[in-house]
Amino acid sequence: MVSQSLPQVGALGSERARQKPWTERAHEWVVTVDHKKLGLMYIFYALVFLVIGGVEATLMRIQLAVPNAHFVSPEAFNELFTMHGTTMIFFVAMPILFGFANYLVPLMIGAQDMAFPRLNAFSFWMTAFGGLLLYFSFIGGSGVYGAGSAPSVGWWAYAPLTAKAFSPGHSTDYWTLALLVSGIGSIGAGVNLVATVLCMRCRGMTLGKMPLLAWLNLVMGGMVLAGISPLTAAQLMLCVDRYLGGHFFDTQAGGSAVMWMHFFWVFGHPEVYILVIPAFAFASEIIPVFSRKAIFGYPVMVAATVAIAFVSFSVWAHHMFAVGLPSYGNAFFVLTSMVVGVPTGIKIFNWLGTMWGGKIIFATPMLFCIGFLFQFLIGGLTGIMLAAAPFDWQLNDSYFIVAHFHYIIVGGILFTIFAAFYYWYPKFIGRLMDERLGKWHFWLFLIGFHLTFDFMHIPGILGMPRRIYTYEPGRGWGIWNLIVTFGVAFQVAAMLVFVVNLVRSYYKGKPAGNDPWDAWTLEWSTSSPPPEYNFAVPPVVKSRRPLWDLKHPEDPDWQYE
Amino acid sequence: MLGASGLTAANGAFGVIAVGSVPNIFTPASTPADQIYKLALFVLVITGVIFLVVGGLLAYSLVKFRRRPNDDGREPGQIYGSTQIELAWTVIPMLIVLVLFLTTARVIHGIEDAQAPEHALDVTVVGHQFWWEFRYPQYGVVTANELHVPVSDPSSPSPTYLTLLSADVAHSFWVPQLAGKTDVIPNHVNHTWIDPQQPGVYLGQCAMYCGTQHAHMLLRVYVDSRADFDRWIHEQQQPAADDPDVAAGRKIFEVTACVNCHSLRETIADGRFGPDLTHLMSRTTLGAGSMPNTPDGLQRWIENAGAIKPGCQMPAMDLSPQELAELVAYLETLR
Ligand code: HEM
Ligand SMILES: [Cu+2]
Ligand SMILES: [Cu+2]
């Protein structure tokens, strides 16, 4: 059996880097192939788009706060929800998760970099250009009057609304090309993650001794490969339709609108899990450390993740229950959609098992994870309601569904992303984020989140469809929409606190040291921020928690694994 | 890209439309909606119990296992897992899933595979950007945005079977109190059915984003007593009014582009791009529920429909005030 060695290295190059002129430093960022720099660039890029997408959401909520508002025009509203949805999924959630994966996976498996550093840089820049292309449509996407415009087809861009006949001008093309280009970036990132985890692990780290974060990102990378491809194929077909006179989706010439739906959701549902599995990864690292206990049921957690990945490729038509599939088709997708809830439930139980009997510390990262657990539980249960197809015939395309998926995406994924910021920022920057501001951020965001998204379920039950730019008074929706918009104010305030915290801590934060949380995985064995090649001497591990073994030589983990 | 005037509530253009009924999915008035309602209650109870159990355990562990101020600083006992427990929380959810699946499948079958009885009413629904066309093939009647169906007596049901077609993009037919939604997709024929058991007006709305005015693609279902329904059908079957007093208006209608987009029986107008106007005045709203059908409203609509429903497919008709008045006078006779 290999023995363990964990060199504690100091910061090698980073002091020197600070003295170079800014042009040279900027140049270094642009040409870098270092996984940490690319990771930070992904994260920064996504934060910028989070603000943009947030502004778009706020504008929509102002418009909907009262009946018959004239804050934005109908066209502008339709552009806003299209841009908001597309931005949030493809240019916020995906890149931010890729960013964390990029930074953390090599560190946590004791590698010096990703498997393909140049592909890594290429992937980032493709993603970045995709976002720019989407937003360039504001200038270049000539609308009806030749002025710039944005796509207004919704983030699923259902055919035949995307056909030239119904979406003239170029804005829909910018949407298509943006997703094509960034999709290539995502596929590159997926290849890289899979290769890195499979080939770059340090000595002693068998698959069964990887931190869960590495496992989950391996699964995510694999899902990206299988999931993004149908989207890319569909975008190419749409381009052919729009420019070469193809008829894939052109219903006026015998094409099929339903085929687009299948293509889109074969991508679209796995996409949700591509986003949520890295979120699970954060929770699976943070909850144990702040409960002071090893993760409960590690092998089961891995198995559940793999099960989710496979089953999630067979549930897509639960987005199409109202499309008029035959009854046995609908029943099949009811079954698969409910079955995918089982491994998901198992994960929640295992996090609960991890906390059970621990000593829970309510630091900011843990607070966000606890928020995640409650909200993900509720979002999962409303998901079960939607999986019951007839119930979905009522709820689908109403505000209930908007509430449901924001419960998952904001209440689940975004909450764990915030947890990840508070937890790993000290590793990235070398300074801790401020705890007091962190608590303000958490509580403001929690209140805002619940005001907005709890009350959003109700107008859906009262028959309010999604994607409407206004509604008449007297339909019983007004008061709920007002509360929903009121909650957004809290979320905006919370985001301001968060940004202030990010910036302030960069200059004034408490120095973090290598291991501020008394944690157990390899990234905490190196300096903060880590030196250029992470570890001066490649580490050798014997268990899933190498730093636990180091700190507790009397009772090391490898005795039990 | 922002509209100029900021927030102004209830400016009147759409103000008086709502019939006061909230289309709550939990107040069903027809068999499909009712079956969904019962399934929904069942699912709500099960998910509610799961929430209480899991949420309760979560809350309990947060309180019970928090680190106390007088903590001794030692790490708690490390537990790595337990096969029995894992097995329990795998098998129990599987059983719950099985029960939920079987219950759901039964309701799907009950609604989707229901066979139309012989005396069912057939209606063809055609979704257009941004209005609804309703055709009654058994009676030769065509109307728009306001669907009339007979009330169905549970002891001898007379349901209405709807065939859903689209003239352009995808829409979705949704009247929450009568049935769940069914998408209306071009090149893809869909079906749904309703058997409302209470006379009244039920509000619905297009539920699939279909373009600029998706928000104003409302529909209302008038559930009439058998006698009222028969009378309504009879009136709709009558030829269009031809009042010599408004011959000037009729002339304007016939020489304007109106006829290319609208149908009006016994005239040359046979367009299908816009709603059938033969019995226009029998409808209570204009523009798929955008405004009440009043003489003043009608005039404003024809003058410039886009000012009322921006982005709708009816162009401003550039008529002189006199032409407009004469045209509206003619349209008002189309009862
Ligand atoms: C936190 C504050 C947020 C607010 C207040 C908000 C609000 C909204 C609103 C009002 C809509 C339009 C609903 C409709 O008209 O159908 C919407 C749609 C959407 N949102 Fe958000 N959102 C927020 C955050 C997010 C985040 C973080 C994501 C993803 C990472 C996200 C993803 C989406 C998607 C995918 C859509 C669908 C767009 C479409 O209908 O095409 N949202 N959101
Ligand atoms: Cu899905
Ligand atoms: Cu619509």
Short mmCIF file of C-alpha atoms in Angstrom, two decimals, chain B:
data_model
loop_
_atom_site.label_atom_id
_atom_site.label_comp_id
_atom_site.label_asym_id
_atom_site.label_seq_id
_atom_site.Cartn_x
_atom_site.Cartn_y
_atom_site.Cartn_z
CA MET B 1 -36.71 49.47 -26.11
CA LEU B 2 -38.64 50.58 -23.04
CA GLY B 3 -42.14 51.91 -23.48
CA ALA B 4 -42.44 55.54 -22.61
CA SER B 5 -45.03 56.01 -19.98
CA GLY B 6 -43.98 53.93 -17.00
CA LEU B 7 -46.46 52.27 -14.73
CA THR B 8 -50.10 53.11 -15.27
CA ALA B 9 -52.61 50.70 -13.91
CA ALA B 10 -55.97 49.98 -15.46
CA ASN B 11 -55.87 52.49 -18.28
CA GLY B 12 -59.19 51.43 -19.70
CA ALA B 13 -58.16 49.79 -22.95
CA PHE B 14 -58.59 46.38 -21.41
CA GLY B 15 -60.11 47.47 -18.14
CA VAL B 16 -63.64 46.12 -18.12
CA ILE B 17 -63.10 42.73 -19.60
CA ALA B 18 -62.82 40.19 -16.87
CA VAL B 19 -66.07 38.39 -16.19
CA GLY B 20 -65.19 38.32 -12.53
CA SER B 21 -64.62 34.59 -12.53
CA VAL B 22 -61.16 33.44 -11.53
CA PRO B 23 -60.27 30.35 -13.59
CA ASN B 24 -59.03 28.43 -10.58
CA ILE B 25 -57.94 24.89 -11.39
CA PHE B 26 -59.30 23.83 -8.01
CA THR B 27 -62.89 24.80 -8.88
CA PRO B 28 -63.55 22.28 -11.66
CA ALA B 29 -66.83 22.32 -13.57
CA SER B 30 -66.36 19.49 -16.04
CA THR B 31 -65.28 15.84 -15.84
CA PRO B 32 -61.67 16.11 -17.10
CA ALA B 33 -60.96 19.06 -14.81
CA ASP B 34 -62.65 17.25 -11.97
CA GLN B 35 -60.62 14.09 -12.42
CA ILE B 36 -57.45 16.17 -12.50
CA TYR B 37 -58.60 17.97 -9.36
CA LYS B 38 -59.05 14.68 -7.52
CA LEU B 39 -55.68 13.40 -8.69
CA ALA B 40 -54.15 16.70 -7.64
CA LEU B 41 -55.55 16.35 -4.13
CA PHE B 42 -54.13 12.85 -3.88
CA VAL B 43 -50.69 13.97 -5.06
CA LEU B 44 -50.82 17.01 -2.77
CA VAL B 45 -51.54 14.84 0.24
CA ILE B 46 -48.67 12.46 -0.53
CA THR B 47 -46.16 15.20 -1.26
CA GLY B 48 -47.41 17.11 1.76
CA VAL B 49 -46.71 14.16 4.03
CA ILE B 50 -43.26 13.68 2.49
CA PHE B 51 -42.56 17.36 3.06
CA LEU B 52 -43.61 17.18 6.69
CA VAL B 53 -41.52 14.08 7.38
CA VAL B 54 -38.34 15.08 5.57
CA GLY B 55 -38.61 18.78 6.38
CA GLY B 56 -39.31 17.88 9.99
CA LEU B 57 -36.27 15.62 10.22
CA LEU B 58 -34.18 18.33 8.64
CA ALA B 59 -35.37 20.98 11.07
CA TYR B 60 -34.95 18.59 13.98
CA SER B 61 -31.37 17.75 13.06
CA LEU B 62 -30.49 21.42 12.67
CA VAL B 63 -31.63 22.13 16.19
CA LYS B 64 -30.50 18.91 17.80
CA PHE B 65 -27.09 18.64 16.22
CA ARG B 66 -25.98 22.27 16.19
CA ARG B 67 -22.62 22.87 17.74
CA ARG B 68 -23.20 24.16 21.27
CA PRO B 69 -21.35 27.17 22.72
CA ASN B 70 -19.77 24.94 25.35
CA ASP B 71 -18.46 22.51 22.74
CA ASP B 72 -15.39 20.53 23.74
CA GLY B 73 -13.77 20.96 20.33
CA ARG B 74 -13.62 17.23 19.65
CA GLU B 75 -14.87 15.85 16.36
CA PRO B 76 -18.16 13.93 16.53
CA GLY B 77 -18.18 10.20 15.87
CA GLN B 78 -17.60 9.50 12.19
CA ILE B 79 -20.28 7.33 10.59
CA TYR B 80 -19.72 6.31 7.01
CA GLY B 81 -23.08 4.82 6.11
CA SER B 82 -25.50 2.02 6.84
CA THR B 83 -26.77 -0.51 4.36
CA GLN B 84 -30.08 -1.09 6.17
CA ILE B 85 -30.91 2.58 6.27
CA GLU B 86 -29.94 3.09 2.64
CA LEU B 87 -32.11 0.15 1.67
CA ALA B 88 -35.05 1.54 3.61
CA TRP B 89 -34.90 4.93 2.01
CA THR B 90 -34.60 3.38 -1.42
CA VAL B 91 -37.45 0.90 -1.14
CA ILE B 92 -40.01 3.16 0.54
CA PRO B 93 -39.79 5.87 -2.15
CA MET B 94 -40.04 3.16 -4.82
CA LEU B 95 -43.33 2.00 -3.33
CA ILE B 96 -44.63 5.56 -3.21
CA VAL B 97 -43.65 5.98 -6.86
CA LEU B 98 -45.49 2.82 -7.79
CA VAL B 99 -48.70 4.00 -6.13
CA LEU B 100 -48.44 7.45 -7.70
CA PHE B 101 -47.72 6.02 -11.12
CA LEU B 102 -50.66 3.63 -11.13
CA THR B 103 -53.07 6.31 -9.94
CA THR B 104 -51.79 8.75 -12.54
CA ALA B 105 -51.90 6.24 -15.37
CA ARG B 106 -55.53 5.54 -14.60
CA VAL B 107 -56.47 9.20 -14.83
CA ILE B 108 -54.50 9.61 -18.07
CA HIS B 109 -56.39 6.71 -19.57
CA GLY B 110 -59.74 7.99 -18.31
CA ILE B 111 -59.28 11.39 -19.89
CA GLU B 112 -57.22 10.75 -22.99
CA ASP B 113 -58.84 7.56 -24.20
CA ALA B 114 -62.47 8.55 -23.55
CA GLN B 115 -64.68 7.67 -26.53
CA ALA B 116 -67.10 10.27 -27.83
CA PRO B 117 -70.74 9.24 -27.43
CA GLU B 118 -72.83 9.45 -30.57
CA HIS B 119 -74.65 12.66 -29.76
CA ALA B 120 -71.52 14.55 -28.74
CA LEU B 121 -71.06 18.02 -30.17
CA ASP B 122 -68.04 18.37 -32.46
CA VAL B 123 -66.17 21.64 -32.65
CA THR B 124 -63.03 22.36 -34.61
CA VAL B 125 -60.78 24.87 -32.90
CA VAL B 126 -58.23 26.68 -35.04
CA GLY B 127 -55.57 28.71 -33.27
CA HIS B 128 -54.44 31.85 -35.07
CA GLN B 129 -51.95 34.53 -34.08
CA PHE B 130 -53.74 35.89 -31.73
CA TRP B 131 -57.36 34.71 -31.82
CA TRP B 132 -59.45 31.53 -31.86
CA GLU B 133 -61.63 30.24 -34.66
CA PHE B 134 -64.47 27.87 -33.74
CA ARG B 135 -66.19 25.81 -36.42
CA TYR B 136 -69.27 23.64 -35.84
CA PRO B 137 -69.21 21.17 -38.77
CA GLN B 138 -72.52 19.57 -37.69
CA TYR B 139 -74.28 22.93 -38.00
CA GLY B 140 -72.31 24.92 -40.56
CA VAL B 141 -71.58 27.61 -38.00
CA VAL B 142 -68.30 29.54 -37.70
CA THR B 143 -67.49 31.97 -34.93
CA ALA B 144 -64.49 33.33 -33.02
CA ASN B 145 -63.13 33.65 -29.50
CA GLU B 146 -66.39 32.76 -27.78
CA LEU B 147 -67.24 29.10 -27.75
CA HIS B 148 -70.85 28.12 -27.05
CA VAL B 149 -71.53 24.60 -25.82
CA PRO B 150 -74.55 22.95 -24.23
CA VAL B 151 -74.54 22.09 -20.56
CA SER B 152 -74.02 18.40 -19.98
CA ASP B 153 -76.35 16.58 -17.65
CA PRO B 154 -74.38 13.82 -15.85
CA SER B 155 -77.32 11.42 -16.21
CA SER B 156 -77.31 11.74 -20.01
CA PRO B 157 -73.99 13.38 -20.85
CA SER B 158 -73.69 15.59 -23.92
CA PRO B 159 -69.98 16.36 -24.01
CA THR B 160 -68.24 18.52 -26.56
CA TYR B 161 -65.32 17.04 -28.47
CA LEU B 162 -62.78 19.53 -29.74
CA THR B 163 -60.42 18.99 -32.65
CA LEU B 164 -57.47 21.33 -32.35
CA LEU B 165 -55.67 22.76 -35.37
CA SER B 166 -53.33 25.66 -35.88
CA ALA B 167 -53.17 28.05 -38.80
CA ASP B 168 -49.68 29.33 -37.99
CA VAL B 169 -47.56 28.70 -34.89
CA ALA B 170 -48.11 26.60 -31.77
CA HIS B 171 -50.80 27.68 -29.30
CA SER B 172 -52.39 25.92 -26.36
CA PHE B 173 -56.08 25.60 -25.54
CA TRP B 174 -56.70 26.07 -21.83
CA VAL B 175 -59.91 26.65 -19.92
CA PRO B 176 -58.76 25.69 -16.42
CA GLN B 177 -62.17 24.95 -14.95
CA LEU B 178 -63.16 22.67 -17.83
CA ALA B 179 -60.02 20.69 -18.74
CA GLY B 180 -56.25 20.73 -18.67
CA LYS B 181 -54.48 22.33 -21.58
CA THR B 182 -53.91 20.70 -24.93
CA ASP B 183 -51.42 22.19 -27.34
CA VAL B 184 -52.58 23.46 -30.69
CA ILE B 185 -49.80 22.62 -33.11
CA PRO B 186 -49.57 23.15 -36.85
CA ASN B 187 -49.42 19.93 -38.84
CA HIS B 188 -50.43 17.93 -35.79
CA VAL B 189 -54.09 17.25 -35.08
CA ASN B 190 -55.00 17.15 -31.39
CA HIS B 191 -58.17 16.36 -29.49
CA THR B 192 -59.68 17.19 -26.16
CA TRP B 193 -63.14 17.15 -24.63
CA ILE B 194 -65.27 18.91 -22.04
CA ASP B 195 -68.66 18.24 -20.46
CA PRO B 196 -69.45 21.31 -18.35
CA GLN B 197 -72.17 20.67 -15.84
CA GLN B 198 -72.97 24.22 -14.72
CA PRO B 199 -74.22 26.91 -17.13
CA GLY B 200 -72.08 30.02 -17.07
CA VAL B 201 -69.07 31.71 -18.65
CA TYR B 202 -65.66 30.11 -18.25
CA LEU B 203 -62.55 32.07 -18.98
CA GLY B 204 -59.55 30.59 -20.73
CA GLN B 205 -56.45 31.77 -22.47
CA CYS B 206 -53.80 30.62 -24.89
CA ALA B 207 -51.11 29.01 -22.78
CA MET B 208 -48.33 28.54 -25.31
CA TYR B 209 -46.21 31.54 -26.20
CA CYS B 210 -47.18 32.32 -29.79
CA GLY B 211 -45.78 35.78 -30.49
CA THR B 212 -46.24 39.43 -29.64
CA GLN B 213 -49.85 39.32 -28.45
CA HIS B 214 -49.84 35.95 -26.74
CA ALA B 215 -51.07 37.83 -23.67
CA HIS B 216 -54.32 38.84 -25.39
CA MET B 217 -55.40 35.56 -26.84
CA LEU B 218 -58.26 34.98 -24.44
CA LEU B 219 -61.21 32.75 -24.98
CA ARG B 220 -64.47 32.33 -23.17
CA VAL B 221 -66.70 29.31 -23.09
CA TYR B 222 -70.43 30.00 -22.78
CA VAL B 223 -72.11 27.00 -21.31
CA ASP B 224 -75.80 27.34 -22.24
CA SER B 225 -78.86 25.40 -21.28
CA ARG B 226 -79.98 23.07 -24.08
CA ALA B 227 -82.69 25.53 -25.15
CA ASP B 228 -80.35 28.51 -25.13
CA PHE B 229 -77.75 26.59 -27.06
CA ASP B 230 -80.26 25.54 -29.71
CA ARG B 231 -81.43 29.12 -30.04
CA TRP B 232 -77.85 30.34 -30.36
CA ILE B 233 -77.08 27.78 -33.09
CA HIS B 234 -80.26 28.76 -34.89
CA GLU B 235 -79.33 32.43 -34.83
CA GLN B 236 -75.81 31.72 -36.01
CA GLN B 237 -77.21 29.76 -38.94
CA GLN B 238 -79.22 32.73 -40.15
CA PRO B 239 -77.85 34.70 -43.10
CA ALA B 240 -76.09 37.94 -42.26
CA ALA B 241 -78.34 40.95 -41.80
CA ASP B 242 -78.78 43.07 -44.90
CA ASP B 243 -80.33 46.31 -43.77
CA PRO B 244 -80.80 48.79 -46.66
CA ASP B 245 -80.27 51.71 -44.21
CA VAL B 246 -76.60 50.81 -43.94
CA ALA B 247 -76.00 49.89 -47.58
CA ALA B 248 -73.29 52.56 -47.75
CA GLY B 249 -71.39 50.84 -44.97
CA ARG B 250 -71.75 47.49 -46.60
CA LYS B 251 -70.36 48.95 -49.83
CA ILE B 252 -67.31 50.29 -48.00
CA PHE B 253 -66.77 46.91 -46.41
CA GLU B 254 -66.96 45.16 -49.74
CA VAL B 255 -64.51 47.42 -51.54
CA THR B 256 -61.95 47.52 -48.75
CA ALA B 257 -59.30 44.94 -47.95
CA CYS B 258 -61.53 43.67 -45.14
CA VAL B 259 -62.89 41.03 -47.51
CA ASN B 260 -59.48 39.47 -48.04
CA CYS B 261 -59.06 38.67 -44.39
CA HIS B 262 -62.60 38.25 -43.09
CA SER B 263 -65.56 36.11 -44.04
CA LEU B 264 -69.09 37.47 -44.04
CA ARG B 265 -71.66 35.12 -45.47
CA GLU B 266 -73.73 36.36 -48.42
CA THR B 267 -71.07 38.90 -49.30
CA ILE B 268 -67.93 38.49 -51.34
CA ALA B 269 -65.89 38.40 -48.15
CA ASP B 270 -64.43 34.92 -47.74
CA GLY B 271 -61.03 35.50 -46.10
CA ARG B 272 -59.95 33.22 -43.30
CA PHE B 273 -57.06 35.23 -41.93
CA GLY B 274 -59.30 37.05 -39.45
CA PRO B 275 -62.45 36.20 -37.50
CA ASP B 276 -65.75 35.49 -39.27
CA LEU B 277 -67.90 38.61 -39.00
CA THR B 278 -71.30 37.22 -40.07
CA HIS B 279 -72.73 37.57 -36.56
CA LEU B 280 -70.12 39.87 -35.11
CA MET B 281 -72.53 41.61 -32.77
CA SER B 282 -73.51 38.34 -31.09
CA ARG B 283 -70.09 38.38 -29.41
CA THR B 284 -69.39 40.31 -26.23
CA THR B 285 -65.72 41.07 -26.83
CA LEU B 286 -63.42 42.14 -29.63
CA GLY B 287 -59.87 41.10 -30.41
CA ALA B 288 -59.89 37.83 -28.45
CA GLY B 289 -61.04 39.40 -25.23
CA SER B 290 -59.06 42.62 -25.64
CA MET B 291 -62.03 44.94 -25.22
CA PRO B 292 -65.82 44.90 -24.84
CA ASN B 293 -67.77 44.86 -28.09
CA THR B 294 -69.34 48.33 -27.95
CA PRO B 295 -70.02 50.67 -30.91
CA ASP B 296 -67.31 53.00 -29.69
CA GLY B 297 -64.91 50.14 -29.18
CA LEU B 298 -65.66 48.74 -32.62
CA GLN B 299 -64.88 52.09 -34.16
CA ARG B 300 -61.58 52.40 -32.34
CA TRP B 301 -60.70 48.82 -33.27
CA ILE B 302 -61.26 49.34 -36.98
CA GLU B 303 -59.56 52.70 -36.99
CA ASN B 304 -56.37 51.20 -35.63
CA ALA B 305 -56.49 47.77 -34.02
CA GLY B 306 -52.77 48.02 -33.29
CA ALA B 307 -53.37 50.89 -30.87
CA ILE B 308 -55.51 48.60 -28.75
CA LYS B 309 -53.66 45.33 -29.30
CA PRO B 310 -50.15 46.32 -30.40
CA GLY B 311 -48.64 43.73 -32.71
CA CYS B 312 -51.93 42.12 -33.70
CA GLN B 313 -52.34 40.99 -37.29
CA MET B 314 -55.10 43.40 -38.28
CA PRO B 315 -53.65 46.50 -39.98
CA ALA B 316 -54.89 50.05 -39.44
CA MET B 317 -57.38 50.61 -42.24
CA ASP B 318 -56.88 54.34 -42.96
CA LEU B 319 -60.56 55.14 -43.45
CA SER B 320 -61.97 58.66 -43.42
CA PRO B 321 -64.11 59.48 -40.39
CA GLN B 322 -67.26 59.30 -42.47
CA GLU B 323 -66.37 55.98 -44.01
CA LEU B 324 -65.53 54.70 -40.59
CA ALA B 325 -68.87 55.78 -39.16
CA GLU B 326 -70.79 54.20 -42.03
CA LEU B 327 -68.80 50.99 -41.83
CA VAL B 328 -69.33 50.69 -38.10
CA ALA B 329 -73.04 51.38 -38.55
CA TYR B 330 -73.15 48.46 -40.98
CA LEU B 331 -71.17 46.13 -38.73
CA GLU B 332 -73.48 46.96 -35.85
CA THR B 333 -76.38 45.41 -37.72
CA LEU B 334 -74.64 42.05 -37.89
CA ARG B 335 -76.44 40.49 -34.98
#
